[in-house]
Amino acid sequence: MGNEVRALAKARIGARVLGAQLVEQPWWLNPRHYGEDLGYNIVAPVRANLSRAWTPTVTVGRAEFSGWDYEQTMRELAPKLPDRFVLRHASGMAGGLLAIASERAFIAERLGVVQQKTLPGSRDTTIGVHVRCGDFASGEVQPGKFNLRLGMDWTEAAAIAVAKGCSGPIRFLVFSDASGEDLDPLKRMVSSLSTFGTAELSGGRVLDDLRELAGCDWIIPSVSSFSMLAIYLSTARYVWPEVHLVEHGTFGSIWG
């Protein structure tokens, strides 16, 4: 989801700054079935691709965007564009979430992420726990390196530490793509967390999980763009593994 959202947000920035039409991705082609929630969007991408046969195509890739301000890149590009053009946004995740900060509200609305307003004493403290398995490699987590699995011992310890620091009832919501041999250790962790409050393992779709995770009071992440997106779209407090941070003197950064 993190890859798709960055592309969509950059396309929206381009459309807004350049006064162009926004053409979203063909969601019906996505293997995670995002089209069921976001609309299949079959016609518009086909029409845009066909128009490239007679309309100049301009591609903004990593070579054209290497900074942090995508709006500025679009403003600098504007006077160089012909009267008619098709603009392709192909810089991937370059610039991180800072590059698309202006589109936070748009992305939240588009994905159906709604911030829950909590009244004092109205509900439990909800701790969202994201455990990414799937195609993520096992190995030592290194500063700035994504797509590596965090050990479940770290995840469990972080969730328990947060729970112990909260007052009142605790509810753990655990989100994961675990399957096969990864399920047993995941279930053991959920059982362990239930000692400190109620603990539930979600079996929802990807977008449903994103919405619920972003709506939690605390987020215990995986080292993934999915967890980063949930944090970005939420007002939740969160923790992050120190071993993954990139050092900048006395500070550490998650991305870059």
PDB file of C-alpha atoms in Angstrom:
ATOM      1  CA  MET A   1       0.000   0.000   0.000  1.00  0.00           C
ATOM      2  CA  GLY A   2       2.866   2.373   0.754  1.00  0.00           C
ATOM      3  CA  ASN A   3       4.125   2.288  -2.833  1.00  0.00           C
ATOM      4  CA  GLU A   4       0.704   2.912  -4.355  1.00  0.00           C
ATOM      5  CA  VAL A   5      -0.101   5.764  -1.974  1.00  0.00           C
ATOM      6  CA  ARG A   6       3.101   7.653  -2.727  1.00  0.00           C
ATOM      7  CA  ALA A   7       2.451   7.398  -6.465  1.00  0.00           C
ATOM      8  CA  LEU A   8      -1.136   8.587  -6.023  1.00  0.00           C
ATOM      9  CA  ALA A   9      -0.127  11.502  -3.793  1.00  0.00           C
ATOM     10  CA  LYS A  10       2.586  12.641  -6.210  1.00  0.00           C
ATOM     11  CA  ALA A  11       0.137  12.467  -9.108  1.00  0.00           C
ATOM     12  CA  ARG A  12      -2.315  14.578  -7.109  1.00  0.00           C
ATOM     13  CA  ILE A  13       0.379  17.171  -6.376  1.00  0.00           C
ATOM     14  CA  GLY A  14       1.213  17.299 -10.079  1.00  0.00           C
ATOM     15  CA  ALA A  15      -2.430  17.678 -11.083  1.00  0.00           C
ATOM     16  CA  ARG A  16      -3.006  20.407  -8.512  1.00  0.00           C
ATOM     17  CA  VAL A  17       0.113  22.452  -9.272  1.00  0.00           C
ATOM     18  CA  LEU A  18      -0.087  22.091 -13.058  1.00  0.00           C
ATOM     19  CA  GLY A  19      -3.860  22.338 -13.407  1.00  0.00           C
ATOM     20  CA  ALA A  20      -3.990  18.880 -14.984  1.00  0.00           C
ATOM     21  CA  GLN A  21      -6.437  15.991 -14.690  1.00  0.00           C
ATOM     22  CA  LEU A  22      -5.628  13.403 -12.022  1.00  0.00           C
ATOM     23  CA  VAL A  23      -5.656   9.842 -13.350  1.00  0.00           C
ATOM     24  CA  GLU A  24      -5.405   7.270 -10.576  1.00  0.00           C
ATOM     25  CA  GLN A  25      -3.901   3.826 -10.922  1.00  0.00           C
ATOM     26  CA  PRO A  26      -5.922   1.018 -12.544  1.00  0.00           C
ATOM     27  CA  TRP A  27      -6.902  -0.428  -9.175  1.00  0.00           C
ATOM     28  CA  TRP A  28      -8.540  -3.451 -10.799  1.00  0.00           C
ATOM     29  CA  LEU A  29      -5.074  -4.757 -11.708  1.00  0.00           C
ATOM     30  CA  ASN A  30      -3.801  -4.669  -8.124  1.00  0.00           C
ATOM     31  CA  PRO A  31      -3.204  -8.210  -6.783  1.00  0.00           C
ATOM     32  CA  ARG A  32      -4.390  -7.156  -3.312  1.00  0.00           C
ATOM     33  CA  HIS A  33      -7.834  -6.277  -4.692  1.00  0.00           C
ATOM     34  CA  TYR A  34      -7.748  -2.597  -3.736  1.00  0.00           C
ATOM     35  CA  GLY A  35     -10.268  -1.995  -6.499  1.00  0.00           C
ATOM     36  CA  GLU A  36     -12.997  -3.472  -4.307  1.00  0.00           C
ATOM     37  CA  ASP A  37     -12.649  -0.449  -2.008  1.00  0.00           C
ATOM     38  CA  LEU A  38     -11.195   2.272  -4.226  1.00  0.00           C
ATOM     39  CA  GLY A  39     -13.078   1.590  -7.443  1.00  0.00           C
ATOM     40  CA  TYR A  40     -11.702  -0.461 -10.311  1.00  0.00           C
ATOM     41  CA  ASN A  41     -10.769   2.574 -12.441  1.00  0.00           C
ATOM     42  CA  ILE A  42     -10.607   0.775 -15.768  1.00  0.00           C
ATOM     43  CA  VAL A  43     -11.341   3.453 -18.370  1.00  0.00           C
ATOM     44  CA  ALA A  44      -9.304   6.519 -17.313  1.00  0.00           C
ATOM     45  CA  PRO A  45      -5.839   4.850 -17.298  1.00  0.00           C
ATOM     46  CA  VAL A  46      -6.533   3.206 -20.673  1.00  0.00           C
ATOM     47  CA  ARG A  47      -7.592   6.543 -22.164  1.00  0.00           C
ATOM     48  CA  ALA A  48      -4.488   8.261 -20.740  1.00  0.00           C
ATOM     49  CA  ASN A  49      -2.174   5.590 -22.144  1.00  0.00           C
ATOM     50  CA  LEU A  50      -3.813   5.738 -25.567  1.00  0.00           C
ATOM     51  CA  SER A  51      -3.440   9.527 -25.652  1.00  0.00           C
ATOM     52  CA  ARG A  52       0.336   9.104 -25.374  1.00  0.00           C
ATOM     53  CA  ALA A  53       0.328   8.082 -29.043  1.00  0.00           C
ATOM     54  CA  TRP A  54      -0.265  11.730 -30.046  1.00  0.00           C
ATOM     55  CA  THR A  55       0.504  13.662 -26.855  1.00  0.00           C
ATOM     56  CA  PRO A  56       4.040  14.300 -25.523  1.00  0.00           C
ATOM     57  CA  THR A  57       4.803  12.206 -22.431  1.00  0.00           C
ATOM     58  CA  VAL A  58       6.959  13.640 -19.653  1.00  0.00           C
ATOM     59  CA  THR A  59       8.312  11.269 -17.012  1.00  0.00           C
ATOM     60  CA  VAL A  60       9.403  12.409 -13.552  1.00  0.00           C
ATOM     61  CA  GLY A  61      11.645   9.675 -12.184  1.00  0.00           C
ATOM     62  CA  ARG A  62      14.283   9.514  -9.493  1.00  0.00           C
ATOM     63  CA  ALA A  63      16.727  11.452 -11.653  1.00  0.00           C
ATOM     64  CA  GLU A  64      14.284  14.365 -11.868  1.00  0.00           C
ATOM     65  CA  PHE A  65      13.242  14.208  -8.209  1.00  0.00           C
ATOM     66  CA  SER A  66      15.921  13.639  -5.616  1.00  0.00           C
ATOM     67  CA  GLY A  67      14.878  16.059  -2.886  1.00  0.00           C
ATOM     68  CA  TRP A  68      12.040  16.365  -0.402  1.00  0.00           C
ATOM     69  CA  ASP A  69       9.636  18.881  -1.948  1.00  0.00           C
ATOM     70  CA  TYR A  70       7.570  17.408  -4.768  1.00  0.00           C
ATOM     71  CA  GLU A  71       5.504  20.568  -5.145  1.00  0.00           C
ATOM     72  CA  GLN A  72       8.666  22.550  -5.833  1.00  0.00           C
ATOM     73  CA  THR A  73       9.694  19.994  -8.452  1.00  0.00           C
ATOM     74  CA  MET A  74       6.325  20.437 -10.169  1.00  0.00           C
ATOM     75  CA  ARG A  75       6.604  24.229 -10.046  1.00  0.00           C
ATOM     76  CA  GLU A  76      10.049  24.077 -11.643  1.00  0.00           C
ATOM     77  CA  LEU A  77       8.733  21.706 -14.302  1.00  0.00           C
ATOM     78  CA  ALA A  78       5.694  23.830 -15.229  1.00  0.00           C
ATOM     79  CA  PRO A  79       7.369  26.349 -17.601  1.00  0.00           C
ATOM     80  CA  LYS A  80       9.113  23.521 -19.471  1.00  0.00           C
ATOM     81  CA  LEU A  81       5.923  21.647 -20.363  1.00  0.00           C
ATOM     82  CA  PRO A  82       4.156  21.866 -23.747  1.00  0.00           C
ATOM     83  CA  ASP A  83       0.536  22.992 -23.969  1.00  0.00           C
ATOM     84  CA  ARG A  84      -0.669  19.386 -23.939  1.00  0.00           C
ATOM     85  CA  PHE A  85       1.128  16.600 -22.115  1.00  0.00           C
ATOM     86  CA  VAL A  86       0.832  13.329 -20.237  1.00  0.00           C
ATOM     87  CA  LEU A  87       2.843  13.352 -17.021  1.00  0.00           C
ATOM     88  CA  ARG A  88       4.102  10.053 -15.600  1.00  0.00           C
ATOM     89  CA  HIS A  89       5.173   9.959 -11.956  1.00  0.00           C
ATOM     90  CA  ALA A  90       7.873   7.303 -11.653  1.00  0.00           C
ATOM     91  CA  SER A  91      10.047   8.357  -8.697  1.00  0.00           C
ATOM     92  CA  GLY A  92       8.697   5.579  -6.506  1.00  0.00           C
ATOM     93  CA  MET A  93       9.170   6.170  -2.798  1.00  0.00           C
ATOM     94  CA  ALA A  94      11.825   8.871  -3.246  1.00  0.00           C
ATOM     95  CA  GLY A  95      11.387  11.699  -0.775  1.00  0.00           C
ATOM     96  CA  GLY A  96       9.533   9.540   1.717  1.00  0.00           C
ATOM     97  CA  LEU A  97       6.368  10.801   3.349  1.00  0.00           C
ATOM     98  CA  LEU A  98       7.727  14.329   3.656  1.00  0.00           C
ATOM     99  CA  ALA A  99       7.496  14.700  -0.122  1.00  0.00           C
ATOM    100  CA  ILE A 100       3.733  14.095  -0.012  1.00  0.00           C
ATOM    101  CA  ALA A 101       2.959  15.818   3.300  1.00  0.00           C
ATOM    102  CA  SER A 102       0.551  18.239   1.628  1.00  0.00           C
ATOM    103  CA  GLU A 103      -1.672  15.332   0.557  1.00  0.00           C
ATOM    104  CA  ARG A 104      -2.137  13.737   3.980  1.00  0.00           C
ATOM    105  CA  ALA A 105      -5.798  14.763   4.318  1.00  0.00           C
ATOM    106  CA  PHE A 106      -6.562  13.708   0.735  1.00  0.00           C
ATOM    107  CA  ILE A 107      -4.975  10.283   1.199  1.00  0.00           C
ATOM    108  CA  ALA A 108      -6.752   9.714   4.514  1.00  0.00           C
ATOM    109  CA  GLU A 109     -10.111  10.542   2.939  1.00  0.00           C
ATOM    110  CA  ARG A 110      -9.399   8.492  -0.191  1.00  0.00           C
ATOM    111  CA  LEU A 111      -8.490   5.413   1.858  1.00  0.00           C
ATOM    112  CA  GLY A 112     -11.326   5.883   4.309  1.00  0.00           C
ATOM    113  CA  VAL A 113      -9.131   6.504   7.349  1.00  0.00           C
ATOM    114  CA  VAL A 114     -11.240   8.307   9.947  1.00  0.00           C
ATOM    115  CA  GLN A 115      -9.724   9.668  13.139  1.00  0.00           C
ATOM    116  CA  GLN A 116     -11.677   8.524  16.161  1.00  0.00           C
ATOM    117  CA  LYS A 117     -12.507  11.197  18.705  1.00  0.00           C
ATOM    118  CA  THR A 118     -12.176   9.758  22.175  1.00  0.00           C
ATOM    119  CA  LEU A 119     -14.040  11.140  25.147  1.00  0.00           C
ATOM    120  CA  PRO A 120     -12.334  10.798  28.550  1.00  0.00           C
ATOM    121  CA  GLY A 121     -13.105   7.392  30.020  1.00  0.00           C
ATOM    122  CA  SER A 122     -15.137   6.353  26.988  1.00  0.00           C
ATOM    123  CA  ARG A 123     -13.114   3.333  25.892  1.00  0.00           C
ATOM    124  CA  ASP A 124     -10.065   1.164  26.384  1.00  0.00           C
ATOM    125  CA  THR A 125      -6.570   2.147  25.288  1.00  0.00           C
ATOM    126  CA  THR A 126      -6.069   0.373  21.968  1.00  0.00           C
ATOM    127  CA  ILE A 127      -2.568  -0.768  21.027  1.00  0.00           C
ATOM    128  CA  GLY A 128      -2.203  -1.727  17.371  1.00  0.00           C
ATOM    129  CA  VAL A 129       0.542  -4.254  16.651  1.00  0.00           C
ATOM    130  CA  HIS A 130       1.735  -4.844  13.080  1.00  0.00           C
ATOM    131  CA  VAL A 131       3.749  -7.997  12.354  1.00  0.00           C
ATOM    132  CA  ARG A 132       4.979  -8.197   8.759  1.00  0.00           C
ATOM    133  CA  CYS A 133       6.041 -11.615   7.505  1.00  0.00           C
ATOM    134  CA  GLY A 134       5.213 -12.599   3.932  1.00  0.00           C
ATOM    135  CA  ASP A 135       8.128 -11.951   1.593  1.00  0.00           C
ATOM    136  CA  PHE A 136      10.138  -9.998   4.170  1.00  0.00           C
ATOM    137  CA  ALA A 137      13.581 -11.510   4.718  1.00  0.00           C
ATOM    138  CA  SER A 138      14.760 -12.739   8.092  1.00  0.00           C
ATOM    139  CA  GLY A 139      18.000 -11.270   9.366  1.00  0.00           C
ATOM    140  CA  GLU A 140      19.500  -8.497  11.414  1.00  0.00           C
ATOM    141  CA  VAL A 141      17.606  -5.222  11.167  1.00  0.00           C
ATOM    142  CA  GLN A 142      19.966  -2.466  10.012  1.00  0.00           C
ATOM    143  CA  PRO A 143      19.679   1.339  10.034  1.00  0.00           C
ATOM    144  CA  GLY A 144      17.529   2.607   7.177  1.00  0.00           C
ATOM    145  CA  LYS A 145      16.969  -0.839   5.632  1.00  0.00           C
ATOM    146  CA  PHE A 146      13.354  -1.837   5.019  1.00  0.00           C
ATOM    147  CA  ASN A 147      11.687  -5.144   4.125  1.00  0.00           C
ATOM    148  CA  LEU A 148      13.353  -7.022   6.981  1.00  0.00           C
ATOM    149  CA  ARG A 149      11.429  -8.869   9.660  1.00  0.00           C
ATOM    150  CA  LEU A 150      11.474  -7.588  13.191  1.00  0.00           C
ATOM    151  CA  GLY A 151      11.806 -10.291  15.789  1.00  0.00           C
ATOM    152  CA  MET A 152       8.501 -11.030  17.512  1.00  0.00           C
ATOM    153  CA  ASP A 153      10.315 -10.800  20.834  1.00  0.00           C
ATOM    154  CA  TRP A 154      10.965  -7.082  20.200  1.00  0.00           C
ATOM    155  CA  THR A 155       7.376  -6.534  19.054  1.00  0.00           C
ATOM    156  CA  GLU A 156       5.933  -8.313  22.078  1.00  0.00           C
ATOM    157  CA  ALA A 157       8.244  -6.514  24.519  1.00  0.00           C
ATOM    158  CA  ALA A 158       7.400  -3.115  23.004  1.00  0.00           C
ATOM    159  CA  ALA A 159       3.661  -3.774  23.186  1.00  0.00           C
ATOM    160  CA  ILE A 160       3.878  -4.918  26.808  1.00  0.00           C
ATOM    161  CA  ALA A 161       6.032  -1.922  27.784  1.00  0.00           C
ATOM    162  CA  VAL A 162       3.457   0.458  26.317  1.00  0.00           C
ATOM    163  CA  ALA A 163       0.607  -1.401  28.023  1.00  0.00           C
ATOM    164  CA  LYS A 164       2.319  -1.180  31.402  1.00  0.00           C
ATOM    165  CA  GLY A 165       2.622   2.579  30.988  1.00  0.00           C
ATOM    166  CA  CYS A 166      -1.091   3.055  30.299  1.00  0.00           C
ATOM    167  CA  SER A 167      -3.882   3.345  32.828  1.00  0.00           C
ATOM    168  CA  GLY A 168      -7.206   1.599  32.453  1.00  0.00           C
ATOM    169  CA  PRO A 169      -8.200  -1.394  30.313  1.00  0.00           C
ATOM    170  CA  ILE A 170      -5.943  -2.375  27.407  1.00  0.00           C
ATOM    171  CA  ARG A 171      -6.991  -3.793  24.059  1.00  0.00           C
ATOM    172  CA  PHE A 172      -4.399  -5.219  21.667  1.00  0.00           C
ATOM    173  CA  LEU A 173      -5.231  -5.440  17.961  1.00  0.00           C
ATOM    174  CA  VAL A 174      -2.678  -7.544  16.083  1.00  0.00           C
ATOM    175  CA  PHE A 175      -2.429  -7.215  12.297  1.00  0.00           C
ATOM    176  CA  SER A 176      -0.310  -9.580  10.229  1.00  0.00           C
ATOM    177  CA  ASP A 177       0.058 -11.321   6.885  1.00  0.00           C
ATOM    178  CA  ALA A 178       1.549 -14.368   8.620  1.00  0.00           C
ATOM    179  CA  SER A 179       0.790 -17.803   7.222  1.00  0.00           C
ATOM    180  CA  GLY A 180       2.167 -21.315   7.441  1.00  0.00           C
ATOM    181  CA  GLU A 181       4.981 -21.732   9.940  1.00  0.00           C
ATOM    182  CA  ASP A 182       4.752 -18.066  10.980  1.00  0.00           C
ATOM    183  CA  LEU A 183       1.277 -18.532  12.472  1.00  0.00           C
ATOM    184  CA  ASP A 184       2.260 -20.508  15.571  1.00  0.00           C
ATOM    185  CA  PRO A 185       4.727 -17.931  16.982  1.00  0.00           C
ATOM    186  CA  LEU A 186       2.260 -15.169  16.122  1.00  0.00           C
ATOM    187  CA  LYS A 187      -0.532 -16.913  18.035  1.00  0.00           C
ATOM    188  CA  ARG A 188       1.808 -17.455  20.989  1.00  0.00           C
ATOM    189  CA  MET A 189       2.536 -13.726  21.047  1.00  0.00           C
ATOM    190  CA  VAL A 190      -1.183 -12.903  20.947  1.00  0.00           C
ATOM    191  CA  SER A 191      -1.736 -15.311  23.838  1.00  0.00           C
ATOM    192  CA  SER A 192       1.074 -13.662  25.813  1.00  0.00           C
ATOM    193  CA  LEU A 193      -0.368 -10.191  25.205  1.00  0.00           C
ATOM    194  CA  SER A 194      -3.746 -11.348  26.499  1.00  0.00           C
ATOM    195  CA  THR A 195      -2.164 -11.482  29.968  1.00  0.00           C
ATOM    196  CA  PHE A 196      -2.122  -7.671  29.936  1.00  0.00           C
ATOM    197  CA  GLY A 197      -5.524  -7.049  28.331  1.00  0.00           C
ATOM    198  CA  THR A 198      -7.772  -8.361  25.598  1.00  0.00           C
ATOM    199  CA  ALA A 199      -5.870  -9.407  22.464  1.00  0.00           C
ATOM    200  CA  GLU A 200      -7.345 -10.022  19.017  1.00  0.00           C
ATOM    201  CA  LEU A 201      -5.755 -11.214  15.786  1.00  0.00           C
ATOM    202  CA  SER A 202      -7.297  -9.434  12.815  1.00  0.00           C
ATOM    203  CA  GLY A 203      -8.293 -11.409   9.773  1.00  0.00           C
ATOM    204  CA  GLY A 204      -9.371  -8.450   7.682  1.00  0.00           C
ATOM    205  CA  ARG A 205      -8.382  -7.199   4.242  1.00  0.00           C
ATOM    206  CA  VAL A 206      -5.359  -4.965   3.784  1.00  0.00           C
ATOM    207  CA  LEU A 207      -7.254  -1.669   3.639  1.00  0.00           C
ATOM    208  CA  ASP A 208      -9.458  -2.644   6.579  1.00  0.00           C
ATOM    209  CA  ASP A 209      -6.325  -3.406   8.596  1.00  0.00           C
ATOM    210  CA  LEU A 210      -4.803  -0.058   7.625  1.00  0.00           C
ATOM    211  CA  ARG A 211      -7.909   1.806   8.759  1.00  0.00           C
ATOM    212  CA  GLU A 212      -8.054  -0.010  12.087  1.00  0.00           C
ATOM    213  CA  LEU A 213      -4.315   0.317  12.738  1.00  0.00           C
ATOM    214  CA  ALA A 214      -4.395   4.046  12.000  1.00  0.00           C
ATOM    215  CA  GLY A 215      -7.297   4.407  14.429  1.00  0.00           C
ATOM    216  CA  CYS A 216      -5.433   2.916  17.395  1.00  0.00           C
ATOM    217  CA  ASP A 217      -4.114   4.949  20.330  1.00  0.00           C
ATOM    218  CA  TRP A 218      -0.645   3.394  20.038  1.00  0.00           C
ATOM    219  CA  ILE A 219       1.088   1.698  17.108  1.00  0.00           C
ATOM    220  CA  ILE A 220       3.782  -0.962  17.462  1.00  0.00           C
ATOM    221  CA  PRO A 221       5.108  -1.143  13.884  1.00  0.00           C
ATOM    222  CA  SER A 222       6.943  -3.475  11.607  1.00  0.00           C
ATOM    223  CA  VAL A 223       9.796  -2.064   9.526  1.00  0.00           C
ATOM    224  CA  SER A 224       7.539  -1.545   6.532  1.00  0.00           C
ATOM    225  CA  SER A 225       5.949   1.157   4.415  1.00  0.00           C
ATOM    226  CA  PHE A 226       2.552  -0.150   5.588  1.00  0.00           C
ATOM    227  CA  SER A 227       3.299   0.659   9.233  1.00  0.00           C
ATOM    228  CA  MET A 228       4.763   4.015   8.234  1.00  0.00           C
ATOM    229  CA  LEU A 229       1.612   4.822   6.275  1.00  0.00           C
ATOM    230  CA  ALA A 230      -0.630   3.952   9.228  1.00  0.00           C
ATOM    231  CA  ILE A 231       1.445   6.194  11.496  1.00  0.00           C
ATOM    232  CA  TYR A 232       1.454   8.976   8.896  1.00  0.00           C
ATOM    233  CA  LEU A 233      -2.333   8.925   8.577  1.00  0.00           C
ATOM    234  CA  SER A 234      -3.040   8.664  12.296  1.00  0.00           C
ATOM    235  CA  THR A 235      -2.727  10.795  15.395  1.00  0.00           C
ATOM    236  CA  ALA A 236      -1.495   7.796  17.386  1.00  0.00           C
ATOM    237  CA  ARG A 237       1.591   7.620  19.501  1.00  0.00           C
ATOM    238  CA  TYR A 238       4.072   5.049  18.281  1.00  0.00           C
ATOM    239  CA  VAL A 239       7.382   3.389  19.011  1.00  0.00           C
ATOM    240  CA  TRP A 240      10.122   2.514  16.511  1.00  0.00           C
ATOM    241  CA  PRO A 241      13.053   0.085  16.844  1.00  0.00           C
ATOM    242  CA  GLU A 242      16.211   1.984  17.703  1.00  0.00           C
ATOM    243  CA  VAL A 243      18.395  -0.384  15.659  1.00  0.00           C
ATOM    244  CA  HIS A 244      16.610   0.757  12.488  1.00  0.00           C
ATOM    245  CA  LEU A 245      17.137   4.488  12.987  1.00  0.00           C
ATOM    246  CA  VAL A 246      19.744   6.330  10.910  1.00  0.00           C
ATOM    247  CA  GLU A 247      21.939   8.394  13.207  1.00  0.00           C
ATOM    248  CA  HIS A 248      22.326  12.132  12.682  1.00  0.00           C
ATOM    249  CA  GLY A 249      24.406  13.239  15.623  1.00  0.00           C
ATOM    250  CA  THR A 250      22.139  13.097  18.658  1.00  0.00           C
ATOM    251  CA  PHE A 251      19.060  12.400  16.509  1.00  0.00           C
ATOM    252  CA  GLY A 252      17.816   9.394  14.590  1.00  0.00           C
ATOM    253  CA  SER A 253      15.575   9.259  11.513  1.00  0.00           C
ATOM    254  CA  ILE A 254      13.323   6.527  10.166  1.00  0.00           C
ATOM    255  CA  TRP A 255      13.666   7.499   6.497  1.00  0.00           C
ATOM    256  CA  GLY A 256      16.909   8.943   5.134  1.00  0.00           C
TER     257      GLY A 256
END
